[in-house]
């Protein structure tokens, strides 16, 4: 039984380090402005995963760092990940706001050192971006003739107006190690209770014999 308990304690000590990543997922509204192969049904979908100790800087675009352990975003015609993209991954947070609903993400050509311009027609490089600066701007661009984009949250021309996207967060669930530790603790308790039940009748019989002796 001591082995079960010691092993359970060891697992519980290691478990918090094993599973601490958090995943933020985004689904934009449909693009309001489309060109080329893009359609009004296209939109941005994707996620990025950060380590537990990752802290973003408010409205400072930062390169892909060790704090961001994975990302994948698609606009329906291109899917950019850390495995297949040579672009720069930037993560930002709206000034003065610490709620994850205000995340900004841009996967752009390394030559672009800030958020992409408002006019996809002028872009010769493909990129995907969504960012918040008063309004929510979503861009999916393959080249200067194929793109989709929209603006939501502030007054804008009707032809560019879209609906605001939604961010969600996946809170880490208890790791398999924690569940294993709980299982081992339960086994230890079960073993202890069975041992007590087994000894109890013997002790009872011994007590009975002692009391009946002359």
Short mmCIF file of C-alpha atoms in Angstrom, two decimals:
data_model
loop_
_atom_site.label_atom_id
_atom_site.label_comp_id
_atom_site.label_asym_id
_atom_site.label_seq_id
_atom_site.Cartn_x
_atom_site.Cartn_y
_atom_site.Cartn_z
CA UNK A 1 0.00 0.00 0.00
CA UNK A 2 2.86 2.37 0.78
CA UNK A 3 4.12 1.86 -2.77
CA UNK A 4 0.74 2.94 -4.21
CA UNK A 5 0.64 6.07 -2.07
CA UNK A 6 4.22 7.11 -2.79
CA UNK A 7 3.73 6.58 -6.54
CA UNK A 8 0.52 8.61 -6.50
CA UNK A 9 2.24 11.49 -4.70
CA UNK A 10 5.10 11.44 -7.19
CA UNK A 11 2.71 11.54 -10.16
CA UNK A 12 0.74 14.44 -8.67
CA UNK A 13 3.98 16.36 -8.19
CA UNK A 14 4.95 15.93 -11.85
CA UNK A 15 1.49 16.29 -13.43
CA UNK A 16 1.16 20.14 -13.30
CA UNK A 17 4.27 20.42 -15.48
CA UNK A 18 3.03 17.87 -18.00
CA UNK A 19 -0.21 19.50 -19.18
CA UNK A 20 -0.26 23.30 -18.84
CA UNK A 21 -0.86 24.53 -22.41
CA UNK A 22 -3.92 26.63 -23.28
CA UNK A 23 -5.51 26.81 -26.74
CA UNK A 24 -7.33 29.87 -28.13
CA UNK A 25 -9.58 29.29 -31.15
CA UNK A 26 -11.09 31.84 -33.52
CA UNK A 27 -13.93 31.80 -36.06
CA UNK A 28 -14.53 35.01 -37.98
CA UNK A 29 -17.67 36.20 -39.64
CA UNK A 30 -18.02 35.58 -43.38
CA UNK A 31 -15.95 37.87 -45.62
CA UNK A 32 -17.86 40.93 -46.84
CA UNK A 33 -15.48 41.74 -49.69
CA UNK A 34 -14.27 38.92 -51.93
CA UNK A 35 -12.30 38.62 -55.15
CA UNK A 36 -10.91 35.85 -57.32
CA UNK A 37 -11.48 32.37 -55.89
CA UNK A 38 -12.85 33.67 -52.57
CA UNK A 39 -16.61 33.54 -51.91
CA UNK A 40 -18.99 35.19 -49.39
CA UNK A 41 -19.06 31.87 -47.51
CA UNK A 42 -15.33 31.97 -46.75
CA UNK A 43 -14.09 32.99 -43.33
CA UNK A 44 -11.08 32.61 -41.03
CA UNK A 45 -10.84 29.65 -38.69
CA UNK A 46 -7.90 28.68 -36.58
CA UNK A 47 -6.18 28.40 -33.25
CA UNK A 48 -2.93 29.00 -31.41
CA UNK A 49 -1.62 27.27 -28.31
CA UNK A 50 0.49 28.94 -25.63
CA UNK A 51 2.46 27.57 -22.71
CA UNK A 52 1.20 28.25 -19.21
CA UNK A 53 3.72 31.01 -18.44
CA UNK A 54 3.24 32.92 -21.71
CA UNK A 55 2.33 36.60 -21.21
CA UNK A 56 1.64 38.80 -24.29
CA UNK A 57 2.51 42.48 -24.44
CA UNK A 58 -0.52 44.75 -25.05
CA UNK A 59 -0.62 45.74 -28.70
CA UNK A 60 2.97 44.81 -29.43
CA UNK A 61 3.28 42.47 -32.41
CA UNK A 62 5.71 39.76 -31.46
CA UNK A 63 7.43 37.07 -33.48
CA UNK A 64 6.65 33.42 -33.12
CA UNK A 65 8.29 32.57 -29.79
CA UNK A 66 8.76 29.59 -27.53
CA UNK A 67 5.67 30.75 -25.66
CA UNK A 68 3.49 29.94 -28.67
CA UNK A 69 3.88 26.21 -29.10
CA UNK A 70 1.53 25.69 -32.08
CA UNK A 71 -0.76 27.52 -34.48
CA UNK A 72 -2.96 26.81 -37.50
CA UNK A 73 -5.17 29.26 -39.40
CA UNK A 74 -7.12 28.88 -42.64
CA UNK A 75 -9.25 31.18 -44.78
CA UNK A 76 -10.73 28.32 -46.81
CA UNK A 77 -8.06 28.48 -49.52
CA UNK A 78 -4.80 28.35 -47.58
CA UNK A 79 -3.89 26.81 -44.25
CA UNK A 80 -0.87 28.29 -42.50
CA UNK A 81 0.84 26.46 -39.64
CA UNK A 82 4.24 26.61 -37.97
CA UNK A 83 5.11 23.46 -39.94
CA UNK A 84 4.27 24.63 -43.48
CA UNK A 85 4.54 28.43 -43.40
CA UNK A 86 7.66 30.51 -43.90
CA UNK A 87 5.74 33.57 -42.79
CA UNK A 88 6.17 35.50 -39.60
CA UNK A 89 3.66 34.67 -36.85
CA UNK A 90 2.70 37.71 -34.76
CA UNK A 91 0.47 37.84 -31.72
CA UNK A 92 -0.95 41.06 -30.28
CA UNK A 93 -3.41 42.19 -27.66
CA UNK A 94 -5.52 45.35 -27.87
CA UNK A 95 -4.12 48.25 -25.79
CA UNK A 96 -5.25 48.14 -22.17
CA UNK A 97 -7.35 45.01 -22.63
CA UNK A 98 -6.43 41.65 -21.16
CA UNK A 99 -9.45 39.67 -22.33
CA UNK A 100 -8.70 36.96 -24.88
CA UNK A 101 -11.55 38.23 -27.10
CA UNK A 102 -9.17 41.00 -28.17
CA UNK A 103 -6.34 38.81 -29.49
CA UNK A 104 -4.80 39.78 -32.81
CA UNK A 105 -3.01 37.30 -35.05
CA UNK A 106 -1.08 37.86 -38.27
CA UNK A 107 0.78 35.31 -40.37
CA UNK A 108 2.61 37.40 -42.94
CA UNK A 109 5.66 37.56 -45.15
CA UNK A 110 8.79 38.25 -43.04
CA UNK A 111 9.22 41.55 -44.91
CA UNK A 112 6.00 42.87 -43.39
CA UNK A 113 6.92 44.08 -39.91
CA UNK A 114 3.51 45.35 -38.82
CA UNK A 115 -0.14 44.54 -39.32
CA UNK A 116 -1.08 44.07 -43.00
CA UNK A 117 -2.47 47.09 -44.86
CA UNK A 118 -6.18 47.68 -45.30
CA UNK A 119 -6.01 47.23 -49.07
CA UNK A 120 -5.45 43.59 -50.07
CA UNK A 121 -5.28 44.72 -53.70
CA UNK A 122 -1.82 46.14 -52.97
CA UNK A 123 -0.48 42.93 -51.45
CA UNK A 124 1.75 40.64 -53.46
CA UNK A 125 2.30 38.16 -50.62
CA UNK A 126 -0.26 35.79 -49.14
CA UNK A 127 -1.26 36.22 -45.51
CA UNK A 128 -3.98 35.63 -42.96
CA UNK A 129 -4.70 38.11 -40.20
CA UNK A 130 -7.32 39.07 -37.68
CA UNK A 131 -6.82 41.90 -35.26
CA UNK A 132 -8.71 44.27 -33.00
CA UNK A 133 -8.13 47.99 -32.86
CA UNK A 134 -11.52 49.43 -32.06
CA UNK A 135 -12.95 47.34 -34.86
CA UNK A 136 -12.31 43.71 -35.78
CA UNK A 137 -10.53 43.31 -39.12
CA UNK A 138 -10.28 39.94 -40.87
CA UNK A 139 -8.11 39.35 -43.94
CA UNK A 140 -7.42 36.28 -46.03
CA UNK A 141 -5.18 37.05 -49.00
CA UNK A 142 -3.57 34.80 -51.60
CA UNK A 143 -2.43 37.60 -53.91
CA UNK A 144 -3.56 40.95 -55.28
CA UNK A 145 -6.45 39.36 -57.22
CA UNK A 146 -7.68 36.66 -54.81
CA UNK A 147 -8.65 37.76 -51.31
CA UNK A 148 -11.45 38.13 -48.79
CA UNK A 149 -11.82 40.66 -45.99
CA UNK A 150 -14.29 42.44 -43.74
CA UNK A 151 -14.48 45.02 -40.98
CA UNK A 152 -16.79 44.73 -37.97
CA UNK A 153 -17.51 46.82 -34.92
CA UNK A 154 -17.31 50.40 -36.22
CA UNK A 155 -19.23 52.38 -38.85
CA UNK A 156 -17.90 51.43 -42.26
CA UNK A 157 -19.19 51.28 -45.83
CA UNK A 158 -21.94 48.64 -46.06
CA UNK A 159 -20.01 46.70 -48.69
CA UNK A 160 -17.11 46.12 -46.26
CA UNK A 161 -19.14 45.54 -43.13
CA UNK A 162 -18.99 42.05 -41.63
CA UNK A 163 -19.89 40.40 -38.36
CA UNK A 164 -17.52 40.19 -35.43
CA UNK A 165 -15.75 36.87 -34.99
CA UNK A 166 -15.65 34.81 -31.82
CA UNK A 167 -12.67 33.71 -29.72
CA UNK A 168 -12.96 30.73 -27.41
CA UNK A 169 -10.49 29.28 -24.95
CA UNK A 170 -9.89 25.64 -24.10
CA UNK A 171 -9.03 25.23 -20.44
CA UNK A 172 -6.62 22.34 -19.82
CA UNK A 173 -8.39 19.26 -18.49
CA UNK A 174 -6.97 17.08 -15.72
CA UNK A 175 -4.09 15.15 -17.20
CA UNK A 176 -3.99 11.39 -17.53
CA UNK A 177 -1.27 11.44 -14.88
CA UNK A 178 -3.61 13.04 -12.36
CA UNK A 179 -6.33 10.50 -13.13
CA UNK A 180 -3.77 7.71 -12.74
CA UNK A 181 -2.71 9.10 -9.38
CA UNK A 182 -6.31 9.22 -8.21
CA UNK A 183 -6.77 5.64 -9.37
CA UNK A 184 -3.71 4.49 -7.45
CA UNK A 185 -4.91 6.29 -4.35
CA UNK A 186 -8.25 4.54 -4.71
CA UNK A 187 -6.55 1.16 -5.05
CA UNK A 188 -4.52 1.86 -1.93
CA UNK A 189 -7.69 2.68 -0.02
CA UNK A 190 -9.43 -0.44 -1.32
CA UNK A 191 -6.49 -2.62 -0.35
CA UNK A 192 -6.45 -1.13 3.14
CA UNK A 193 -10.18 -1.69 3.63
CA UNK A 194 -9.95 -5.31 2.47
CA UNK A 195 -7.05 -5.93 4.83
CA UNK A 196 -9.09 -4.54 7.70
CA UNK A 197 -12.11 -6.69 6.81
CA UNK A 198 -9.89 -9.78 6.62
CA UNK A 199 -8.30 -9.14 10.02
CA UNK A 200 -11.51 -8.22 11.78
CA UNK A 201 -13.08 -11.75 11.90
CA UNK A 202 -9.80 -13.25 13.09
CA UNK A 203 -9.50 -10.73 15.88
CA UNK A 204 -13.12 -11.37 16.78
CA UNK A 205 -12.58 -15.16 16.99
CA UNK A 206 -9.43 -14.72 19.05
CA UNK A 207 -11.28 -12.46 21.44
CA UNK A 208 -14.10 -15.00 21.74
CA UNK A 209 -11.71 -17.84 22.60
CA UNK A 210 -10.01 -15.71 25.22
CA UNK A 211 -13.27 -14.86 26.93
CA UNK A 212 -14.44 -18.51 27.02
CA UNK A 213 -11.22 -19.87 28.56
CA UNK A 214 -11.55 -20.94 32.28
#
